[in-house]
CSV table of N, CA and C in Angstrom, one decimal:
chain,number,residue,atom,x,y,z
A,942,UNK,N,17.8,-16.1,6.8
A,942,UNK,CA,17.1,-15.2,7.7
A,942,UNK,C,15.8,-14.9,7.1
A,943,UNK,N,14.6,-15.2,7.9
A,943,UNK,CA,13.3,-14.6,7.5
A,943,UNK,C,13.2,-13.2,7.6
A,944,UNK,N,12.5,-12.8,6.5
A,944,UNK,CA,11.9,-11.4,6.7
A,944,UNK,C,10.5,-10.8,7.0
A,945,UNK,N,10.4,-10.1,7.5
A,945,UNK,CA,8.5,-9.9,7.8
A,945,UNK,C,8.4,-9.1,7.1
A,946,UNK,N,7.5,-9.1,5.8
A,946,UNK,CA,7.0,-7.9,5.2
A,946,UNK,C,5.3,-8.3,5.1
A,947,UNK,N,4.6,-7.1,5.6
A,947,UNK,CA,3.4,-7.0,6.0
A,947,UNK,C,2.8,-6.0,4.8
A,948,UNK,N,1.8,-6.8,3.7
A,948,UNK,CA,0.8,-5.5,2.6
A,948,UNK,C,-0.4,-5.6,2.7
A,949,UNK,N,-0.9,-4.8,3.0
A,949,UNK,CA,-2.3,-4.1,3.2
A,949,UNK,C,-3.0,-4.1,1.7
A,950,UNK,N,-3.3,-5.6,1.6
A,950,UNK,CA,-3.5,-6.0,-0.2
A,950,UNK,C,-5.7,-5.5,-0.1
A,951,UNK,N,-5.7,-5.2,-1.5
A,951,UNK,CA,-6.9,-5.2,-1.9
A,951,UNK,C,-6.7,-6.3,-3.2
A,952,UNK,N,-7.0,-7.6,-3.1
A,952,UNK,CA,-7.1,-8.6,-4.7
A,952,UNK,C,-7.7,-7.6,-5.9
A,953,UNK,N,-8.3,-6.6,-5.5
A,953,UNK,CA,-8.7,-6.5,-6.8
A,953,UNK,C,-8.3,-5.2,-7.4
A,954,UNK,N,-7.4,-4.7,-6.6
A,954,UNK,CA,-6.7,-3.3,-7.3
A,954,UNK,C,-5.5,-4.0,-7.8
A,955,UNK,N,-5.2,-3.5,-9.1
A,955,UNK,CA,-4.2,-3.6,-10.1
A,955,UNK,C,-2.6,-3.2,-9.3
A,956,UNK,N,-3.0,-1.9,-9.1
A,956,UNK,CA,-1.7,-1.5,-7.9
A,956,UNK,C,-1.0,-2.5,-6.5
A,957,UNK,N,-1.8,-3.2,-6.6
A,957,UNK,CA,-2.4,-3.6,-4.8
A,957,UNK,C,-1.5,-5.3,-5.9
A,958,UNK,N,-1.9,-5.7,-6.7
A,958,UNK,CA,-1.6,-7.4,-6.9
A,958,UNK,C,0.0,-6.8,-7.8
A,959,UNK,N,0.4,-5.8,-8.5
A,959,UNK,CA,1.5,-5.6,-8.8
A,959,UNK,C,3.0,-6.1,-7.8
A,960,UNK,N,2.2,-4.9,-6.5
A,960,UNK,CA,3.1,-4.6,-5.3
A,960,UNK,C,3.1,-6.1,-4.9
A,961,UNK,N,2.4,-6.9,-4.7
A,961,UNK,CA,2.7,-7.8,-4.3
A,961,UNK,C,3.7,-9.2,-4.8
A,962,UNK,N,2.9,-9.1,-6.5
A,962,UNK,CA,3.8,-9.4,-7.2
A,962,UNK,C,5.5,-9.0,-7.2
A,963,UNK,N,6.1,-8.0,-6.9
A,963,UNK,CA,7.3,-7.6,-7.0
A,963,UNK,C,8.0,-8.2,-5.9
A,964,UNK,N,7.1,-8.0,-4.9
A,964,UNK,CA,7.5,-8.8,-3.2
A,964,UNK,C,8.1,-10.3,-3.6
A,965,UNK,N,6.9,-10.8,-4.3
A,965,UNK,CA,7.7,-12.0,-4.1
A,965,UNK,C,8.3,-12.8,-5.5
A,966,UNK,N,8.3,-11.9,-6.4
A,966,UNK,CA,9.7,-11.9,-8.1
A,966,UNK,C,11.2,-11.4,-6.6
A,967,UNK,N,11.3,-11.0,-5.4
A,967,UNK,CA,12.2,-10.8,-4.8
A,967,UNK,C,11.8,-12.2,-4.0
A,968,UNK,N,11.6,-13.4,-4.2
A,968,UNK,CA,11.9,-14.1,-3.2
A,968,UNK,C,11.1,-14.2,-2.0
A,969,UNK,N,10.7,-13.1,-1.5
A,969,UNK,CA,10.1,-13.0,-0.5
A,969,UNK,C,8.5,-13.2,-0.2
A,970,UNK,N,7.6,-14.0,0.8
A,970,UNK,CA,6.4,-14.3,0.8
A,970,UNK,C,5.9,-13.4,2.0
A,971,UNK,N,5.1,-12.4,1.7
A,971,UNK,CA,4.7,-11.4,3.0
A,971,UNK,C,3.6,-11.8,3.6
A,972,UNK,N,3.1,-11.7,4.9
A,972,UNK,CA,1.9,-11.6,5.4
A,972,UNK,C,0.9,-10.4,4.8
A,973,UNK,N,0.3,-11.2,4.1
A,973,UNK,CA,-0.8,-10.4,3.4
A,973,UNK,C,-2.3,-10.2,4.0
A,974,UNK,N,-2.4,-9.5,4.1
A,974,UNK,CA,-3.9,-8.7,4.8
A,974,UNK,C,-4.9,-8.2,3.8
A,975,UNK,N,-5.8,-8.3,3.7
A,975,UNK,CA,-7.0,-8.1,2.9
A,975,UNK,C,-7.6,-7.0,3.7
A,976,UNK,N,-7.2,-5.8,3.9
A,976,UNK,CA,-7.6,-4.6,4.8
A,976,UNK,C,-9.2,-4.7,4.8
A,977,UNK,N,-9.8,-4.8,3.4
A,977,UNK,CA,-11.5,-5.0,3.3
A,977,UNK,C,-11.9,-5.7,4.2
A,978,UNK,N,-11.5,-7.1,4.7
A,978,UNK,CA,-11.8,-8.0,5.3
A,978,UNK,C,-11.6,-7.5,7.1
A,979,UNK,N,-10.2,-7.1,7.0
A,979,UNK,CA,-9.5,-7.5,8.3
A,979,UNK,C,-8.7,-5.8,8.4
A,980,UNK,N,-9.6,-5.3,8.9
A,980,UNK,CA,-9.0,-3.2,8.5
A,980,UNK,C,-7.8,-3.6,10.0
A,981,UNK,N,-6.8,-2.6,9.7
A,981,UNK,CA,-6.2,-2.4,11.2
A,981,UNK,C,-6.7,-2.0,12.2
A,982,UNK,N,-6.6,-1.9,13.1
A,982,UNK,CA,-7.4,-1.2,14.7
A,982,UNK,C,-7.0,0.3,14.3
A,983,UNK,N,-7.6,1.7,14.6
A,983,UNK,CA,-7.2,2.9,15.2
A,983,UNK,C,-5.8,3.3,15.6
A,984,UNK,N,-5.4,2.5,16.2
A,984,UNK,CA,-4.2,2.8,17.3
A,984,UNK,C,-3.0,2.3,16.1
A,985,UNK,N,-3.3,1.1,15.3
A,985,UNK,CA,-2.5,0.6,14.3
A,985,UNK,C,-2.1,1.4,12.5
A,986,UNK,N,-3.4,2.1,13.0
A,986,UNK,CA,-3.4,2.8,11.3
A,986,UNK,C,-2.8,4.5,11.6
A,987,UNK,N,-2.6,5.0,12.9
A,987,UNK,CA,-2.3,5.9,12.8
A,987,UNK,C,-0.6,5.9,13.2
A,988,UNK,N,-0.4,4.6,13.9
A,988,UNK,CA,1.2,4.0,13.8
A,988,UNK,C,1.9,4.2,12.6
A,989,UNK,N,0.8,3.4,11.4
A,989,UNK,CA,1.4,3.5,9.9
A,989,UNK,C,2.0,4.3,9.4
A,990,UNK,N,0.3,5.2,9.4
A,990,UNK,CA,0.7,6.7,8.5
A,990,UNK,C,2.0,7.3,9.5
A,991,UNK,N,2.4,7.4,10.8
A,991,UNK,CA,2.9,7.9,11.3
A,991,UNK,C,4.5,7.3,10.8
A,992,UNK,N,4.4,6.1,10.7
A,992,UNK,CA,5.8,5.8,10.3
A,992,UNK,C,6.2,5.8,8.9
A,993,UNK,N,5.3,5.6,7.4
A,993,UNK,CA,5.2,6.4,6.5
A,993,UNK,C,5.4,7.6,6.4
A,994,UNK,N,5.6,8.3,7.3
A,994,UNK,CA,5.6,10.2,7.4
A,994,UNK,C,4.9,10.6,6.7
A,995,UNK,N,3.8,10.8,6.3
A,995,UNK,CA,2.7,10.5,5.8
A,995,UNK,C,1.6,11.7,6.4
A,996,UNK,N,0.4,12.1,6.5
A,996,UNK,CA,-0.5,12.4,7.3
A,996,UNK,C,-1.6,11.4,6.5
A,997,UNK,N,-2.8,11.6,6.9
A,997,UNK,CA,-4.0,10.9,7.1
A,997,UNK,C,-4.4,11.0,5.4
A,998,UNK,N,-4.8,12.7,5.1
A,998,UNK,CA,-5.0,12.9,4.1
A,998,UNK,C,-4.5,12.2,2.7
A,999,UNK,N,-2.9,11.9,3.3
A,999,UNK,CA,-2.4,11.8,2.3
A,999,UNK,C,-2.6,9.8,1.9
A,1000,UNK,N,-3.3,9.2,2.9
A,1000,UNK,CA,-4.0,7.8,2.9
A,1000,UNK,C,-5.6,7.7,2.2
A,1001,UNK,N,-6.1,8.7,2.0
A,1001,UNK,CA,-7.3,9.0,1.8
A,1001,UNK,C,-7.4,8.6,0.1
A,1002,UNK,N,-8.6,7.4,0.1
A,1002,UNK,CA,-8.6,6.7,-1.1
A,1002,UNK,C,-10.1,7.8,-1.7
A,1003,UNK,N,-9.8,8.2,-3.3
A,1003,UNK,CA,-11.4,9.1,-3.3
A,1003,UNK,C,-11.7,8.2,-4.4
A,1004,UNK,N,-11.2,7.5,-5.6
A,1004,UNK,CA,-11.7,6.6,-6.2
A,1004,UNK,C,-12.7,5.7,-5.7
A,1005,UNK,N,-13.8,5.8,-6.1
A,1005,UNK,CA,-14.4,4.2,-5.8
A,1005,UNK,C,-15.3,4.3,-4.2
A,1006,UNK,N,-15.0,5.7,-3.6
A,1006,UNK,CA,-15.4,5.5,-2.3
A,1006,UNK,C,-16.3,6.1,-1.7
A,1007,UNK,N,-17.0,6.7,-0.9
A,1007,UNK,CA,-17.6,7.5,-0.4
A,1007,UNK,C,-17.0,8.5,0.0
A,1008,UNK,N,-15.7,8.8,-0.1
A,1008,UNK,CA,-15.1,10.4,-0.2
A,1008,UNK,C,-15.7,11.6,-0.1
A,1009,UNK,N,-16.5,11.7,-1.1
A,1009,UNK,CA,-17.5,13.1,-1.4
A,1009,UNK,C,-18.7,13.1,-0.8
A,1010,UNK,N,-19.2,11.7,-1.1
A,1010,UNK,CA,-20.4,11.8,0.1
A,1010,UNK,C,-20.1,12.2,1.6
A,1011,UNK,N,-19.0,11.9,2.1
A,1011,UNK,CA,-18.7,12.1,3.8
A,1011,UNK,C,-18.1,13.3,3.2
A,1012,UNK,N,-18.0,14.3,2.3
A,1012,UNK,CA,-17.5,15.9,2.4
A,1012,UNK,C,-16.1,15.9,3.3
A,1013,UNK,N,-15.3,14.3,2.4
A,1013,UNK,CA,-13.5,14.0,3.2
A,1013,UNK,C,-13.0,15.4,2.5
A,1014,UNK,N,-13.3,15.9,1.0
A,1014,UNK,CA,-12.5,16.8,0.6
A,1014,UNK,C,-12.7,18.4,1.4
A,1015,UNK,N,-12.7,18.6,2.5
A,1015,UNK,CA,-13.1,19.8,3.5
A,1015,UNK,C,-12.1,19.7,3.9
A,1016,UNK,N,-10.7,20.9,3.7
A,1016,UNK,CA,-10.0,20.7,4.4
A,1016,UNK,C,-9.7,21.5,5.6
A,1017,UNK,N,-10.5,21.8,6.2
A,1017,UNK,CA,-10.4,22.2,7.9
A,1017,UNK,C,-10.8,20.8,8.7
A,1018,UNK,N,-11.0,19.6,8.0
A,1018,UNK,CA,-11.1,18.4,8.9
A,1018,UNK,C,-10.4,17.9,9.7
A,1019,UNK,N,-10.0,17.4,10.5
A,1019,UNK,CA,-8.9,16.8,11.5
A,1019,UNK,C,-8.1,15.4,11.0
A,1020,UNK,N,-7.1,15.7,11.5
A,1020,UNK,CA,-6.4,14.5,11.0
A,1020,UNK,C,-7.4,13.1,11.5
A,1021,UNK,N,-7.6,13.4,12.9
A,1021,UNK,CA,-8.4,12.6,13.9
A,1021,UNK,C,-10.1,12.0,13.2
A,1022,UNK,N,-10.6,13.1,12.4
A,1022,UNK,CA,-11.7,13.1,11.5
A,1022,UNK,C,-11.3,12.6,10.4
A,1023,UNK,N,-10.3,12.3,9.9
A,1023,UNK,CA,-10.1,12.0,8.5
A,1023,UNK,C,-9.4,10.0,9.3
A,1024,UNK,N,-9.0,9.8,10.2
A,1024,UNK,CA,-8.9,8.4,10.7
A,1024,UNK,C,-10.2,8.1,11.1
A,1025,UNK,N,-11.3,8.7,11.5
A,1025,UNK,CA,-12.1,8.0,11.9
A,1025,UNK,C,-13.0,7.6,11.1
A,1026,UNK,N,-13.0,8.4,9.8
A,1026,UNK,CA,-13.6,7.9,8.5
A,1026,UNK,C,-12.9,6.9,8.0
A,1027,UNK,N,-11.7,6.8,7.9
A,1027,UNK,CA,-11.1,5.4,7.5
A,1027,UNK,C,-11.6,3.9,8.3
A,1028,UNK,N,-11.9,4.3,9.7
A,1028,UNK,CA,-12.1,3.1,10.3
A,1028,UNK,C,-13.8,2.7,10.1
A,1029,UNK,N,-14.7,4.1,9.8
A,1029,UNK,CA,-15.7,3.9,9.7
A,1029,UNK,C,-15.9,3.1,8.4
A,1030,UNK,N,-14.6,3.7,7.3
A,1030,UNK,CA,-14.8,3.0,5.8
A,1030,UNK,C,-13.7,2.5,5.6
A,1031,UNK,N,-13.2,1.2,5.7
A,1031,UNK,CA,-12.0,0.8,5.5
A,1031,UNK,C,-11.3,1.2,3.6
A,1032,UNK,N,-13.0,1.6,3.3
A,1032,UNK,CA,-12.3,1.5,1.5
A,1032,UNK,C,-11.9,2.7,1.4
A,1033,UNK,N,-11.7,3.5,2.5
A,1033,UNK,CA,-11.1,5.0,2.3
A,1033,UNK,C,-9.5,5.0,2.2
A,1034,UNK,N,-9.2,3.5,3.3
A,1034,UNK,CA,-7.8,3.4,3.2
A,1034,UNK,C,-7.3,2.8,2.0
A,1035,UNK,N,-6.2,4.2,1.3
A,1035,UNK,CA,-5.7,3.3,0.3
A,1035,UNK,C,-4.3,2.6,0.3
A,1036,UNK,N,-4.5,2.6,-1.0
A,1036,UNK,CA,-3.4,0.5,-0.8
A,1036,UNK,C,-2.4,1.0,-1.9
A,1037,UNK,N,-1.1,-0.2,-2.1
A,1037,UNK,CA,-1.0,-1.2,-1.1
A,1037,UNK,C,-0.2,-0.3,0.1
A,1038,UNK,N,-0.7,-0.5,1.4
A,1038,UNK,CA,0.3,-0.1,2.2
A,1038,UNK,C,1.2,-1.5,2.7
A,1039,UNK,N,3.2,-0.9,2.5
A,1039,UNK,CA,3.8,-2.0,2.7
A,1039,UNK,C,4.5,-1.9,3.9
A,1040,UNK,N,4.9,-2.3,4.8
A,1040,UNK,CA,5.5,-2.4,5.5
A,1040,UNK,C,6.7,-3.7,5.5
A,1041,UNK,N,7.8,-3.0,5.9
A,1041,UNK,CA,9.6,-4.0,5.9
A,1041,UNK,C,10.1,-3.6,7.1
A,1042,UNK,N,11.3,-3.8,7.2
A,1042,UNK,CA,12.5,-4.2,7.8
A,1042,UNK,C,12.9,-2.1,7.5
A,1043,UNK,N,12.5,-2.5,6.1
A,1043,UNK,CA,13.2,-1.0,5.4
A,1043,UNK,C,12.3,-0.2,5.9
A,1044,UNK,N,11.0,0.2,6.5
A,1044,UNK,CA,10.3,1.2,6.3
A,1044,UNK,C,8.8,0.9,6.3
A,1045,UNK,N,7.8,1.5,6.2
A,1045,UNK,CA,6.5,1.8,5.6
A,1045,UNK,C,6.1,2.7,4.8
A,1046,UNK,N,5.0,1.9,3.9
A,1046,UNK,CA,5.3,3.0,2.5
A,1046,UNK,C,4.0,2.8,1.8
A,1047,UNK,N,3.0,3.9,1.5
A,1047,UNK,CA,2.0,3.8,0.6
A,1047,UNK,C,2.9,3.7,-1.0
A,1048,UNK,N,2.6,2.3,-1.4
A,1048,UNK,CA,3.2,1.7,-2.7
A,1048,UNK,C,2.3,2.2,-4.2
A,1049,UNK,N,1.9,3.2,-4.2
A,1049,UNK,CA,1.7,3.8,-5.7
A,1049,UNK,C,2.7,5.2,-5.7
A,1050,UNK,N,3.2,5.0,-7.0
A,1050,UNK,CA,3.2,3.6,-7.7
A,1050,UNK,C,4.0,2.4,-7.4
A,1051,UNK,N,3.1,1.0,-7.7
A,1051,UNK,CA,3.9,0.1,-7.4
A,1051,UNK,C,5.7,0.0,-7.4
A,1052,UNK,N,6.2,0.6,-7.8
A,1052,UNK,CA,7.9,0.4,-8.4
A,1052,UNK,C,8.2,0.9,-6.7
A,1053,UNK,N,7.4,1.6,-6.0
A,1053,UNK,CA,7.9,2.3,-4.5
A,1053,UNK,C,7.9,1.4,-3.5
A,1054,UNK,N,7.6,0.3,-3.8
A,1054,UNK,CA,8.1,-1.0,-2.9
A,1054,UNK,C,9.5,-1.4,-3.3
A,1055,UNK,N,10.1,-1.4,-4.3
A,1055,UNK,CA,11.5,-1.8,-4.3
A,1055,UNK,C,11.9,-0.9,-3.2
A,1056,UNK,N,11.9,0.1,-3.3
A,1056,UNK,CA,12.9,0.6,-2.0
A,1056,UNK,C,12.7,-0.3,-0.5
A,1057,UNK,N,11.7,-0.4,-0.2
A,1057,UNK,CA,11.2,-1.1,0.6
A,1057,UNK,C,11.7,-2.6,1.1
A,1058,UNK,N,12.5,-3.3,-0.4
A,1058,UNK,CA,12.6,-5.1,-0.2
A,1058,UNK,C,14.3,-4.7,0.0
A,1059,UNK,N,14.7,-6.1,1.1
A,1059,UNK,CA,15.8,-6.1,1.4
A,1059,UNK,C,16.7,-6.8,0.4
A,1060,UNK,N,15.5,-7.6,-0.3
A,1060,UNK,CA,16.4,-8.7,-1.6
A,1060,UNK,C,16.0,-7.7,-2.7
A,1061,UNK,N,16.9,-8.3,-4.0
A,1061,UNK,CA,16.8,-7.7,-4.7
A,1061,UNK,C,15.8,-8.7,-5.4
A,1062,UNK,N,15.3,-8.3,-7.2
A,1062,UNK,CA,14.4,-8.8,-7.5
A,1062,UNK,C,15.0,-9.7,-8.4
A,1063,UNK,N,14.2,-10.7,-8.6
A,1063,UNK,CA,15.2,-12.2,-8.8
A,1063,UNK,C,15.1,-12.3,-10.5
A,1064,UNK,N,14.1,-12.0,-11.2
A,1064,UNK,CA,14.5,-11.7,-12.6
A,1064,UNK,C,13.0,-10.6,-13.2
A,1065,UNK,N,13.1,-10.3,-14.3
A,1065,UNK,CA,12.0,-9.6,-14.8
A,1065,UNK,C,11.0,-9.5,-14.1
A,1066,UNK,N,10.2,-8.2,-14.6
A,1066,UNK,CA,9.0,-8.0,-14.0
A,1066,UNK,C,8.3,-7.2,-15.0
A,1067,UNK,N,7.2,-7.7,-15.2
A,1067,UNK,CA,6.4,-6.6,-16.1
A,1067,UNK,C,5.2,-6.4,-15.1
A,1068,UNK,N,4.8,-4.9,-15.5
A,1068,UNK,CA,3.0,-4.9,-14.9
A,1068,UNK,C,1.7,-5.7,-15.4
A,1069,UNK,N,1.1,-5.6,-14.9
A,1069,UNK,CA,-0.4,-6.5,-15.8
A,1069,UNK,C,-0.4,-5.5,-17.1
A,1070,UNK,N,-0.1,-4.3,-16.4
A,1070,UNK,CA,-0.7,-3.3,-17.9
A,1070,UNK,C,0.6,-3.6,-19.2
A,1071,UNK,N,1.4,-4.4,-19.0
A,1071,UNK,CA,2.3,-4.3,-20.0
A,1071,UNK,C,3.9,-3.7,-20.0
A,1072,UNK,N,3.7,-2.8,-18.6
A,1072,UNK,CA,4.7,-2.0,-18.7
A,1072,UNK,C,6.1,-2.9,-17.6
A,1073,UNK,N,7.4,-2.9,-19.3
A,1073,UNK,CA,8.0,-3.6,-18.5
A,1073,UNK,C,9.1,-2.4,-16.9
A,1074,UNK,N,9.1,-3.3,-15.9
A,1074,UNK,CA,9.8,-2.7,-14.9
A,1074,UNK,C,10.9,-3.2,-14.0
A,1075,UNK,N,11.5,-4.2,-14.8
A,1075,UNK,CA,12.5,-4.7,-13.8
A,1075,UNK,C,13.1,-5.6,-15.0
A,1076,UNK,N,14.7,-5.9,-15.2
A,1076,UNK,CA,15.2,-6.5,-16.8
A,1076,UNK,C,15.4,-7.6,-16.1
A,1077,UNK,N,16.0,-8.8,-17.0
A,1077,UNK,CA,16.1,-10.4,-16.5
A,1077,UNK,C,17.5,-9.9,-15.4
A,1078,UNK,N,17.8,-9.3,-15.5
A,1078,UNK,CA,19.0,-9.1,-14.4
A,1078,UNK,C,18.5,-8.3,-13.0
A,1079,UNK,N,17.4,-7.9,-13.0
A,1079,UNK,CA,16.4,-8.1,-11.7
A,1079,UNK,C,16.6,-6.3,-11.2
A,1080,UNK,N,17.5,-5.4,-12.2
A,1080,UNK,CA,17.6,-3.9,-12.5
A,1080,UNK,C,16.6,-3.3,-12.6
A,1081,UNK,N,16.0,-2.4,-12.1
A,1081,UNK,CA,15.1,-1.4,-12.7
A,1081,UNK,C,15.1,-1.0,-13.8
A,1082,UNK,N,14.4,-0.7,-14.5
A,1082,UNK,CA,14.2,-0.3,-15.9
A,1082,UNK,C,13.9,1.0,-15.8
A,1083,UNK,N,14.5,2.1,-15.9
A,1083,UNK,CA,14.5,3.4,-16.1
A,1083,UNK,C,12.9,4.2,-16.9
């Protein structure tokens, strides 16, 4: 049986090639999105956070972005103002966002996609940074 898992990948966030990595150490090959490239529509990003249970804010990337310049950290903003700066700045949306079978899930830290995969992970996993997270028996590592 195929599975659809859909990640809202950035190639060059560490977090963002981990989550992906774990996806498919489970076997599994997701439709991957390059959000930079290819952002979701309005109507699609606030589906996410909505099924994430999530609010807006809590999607709001401030590393790396224009955050402070657009004054996102003002919290009398609207949720509606805080999506419209995401679509205005896709790099405001942060990553990886995953979506399964199981759910939708902003995946930092990476390890928050296992809940997510229907298979389990097929053997070890380490991070780029070193940190091991999954043993040859495809277990979490505590």
């Amino acid at each position: 049986m195929a599975v659809d898992i859909v990640i809202y990948h950035n190639p060059e966030c560490g977090t963002s090639r981990n989550t992906l990595a774990k996806i498919r150490n489970a076997g599994l090959e997701p439709h991957v999105v390059e959000y930079l490239k290819t952002p979701p529509s309005r109507a699609l990003l606030v589906e996410l956070i909505d099924r994430a249970g999530i609010r807006p804010r809590d999607l709001l990337r401030e590393k790396g972005t224009p955050y402070a310049e657009l004054g996102l950290g003002d919290t009398s903003l609207s949720d509606d103002a805080l999506v419209d700066a995401m679509m205005a700045h896709p790099v405001l949306i942060n990553r990886p966002l995953v979506i399964s079978p199981l759910g939708v899930k902003l995946c930092r830290p990476s390890e928050a996609v296992l809940d997510l995969l229907p298979e389990p992970q097929q053997g070890a996993f380490t991070k780029e940074d070193g940190e091991k997270v999954v043993n040859v028996s495809g277990q979490r590592i505590p």
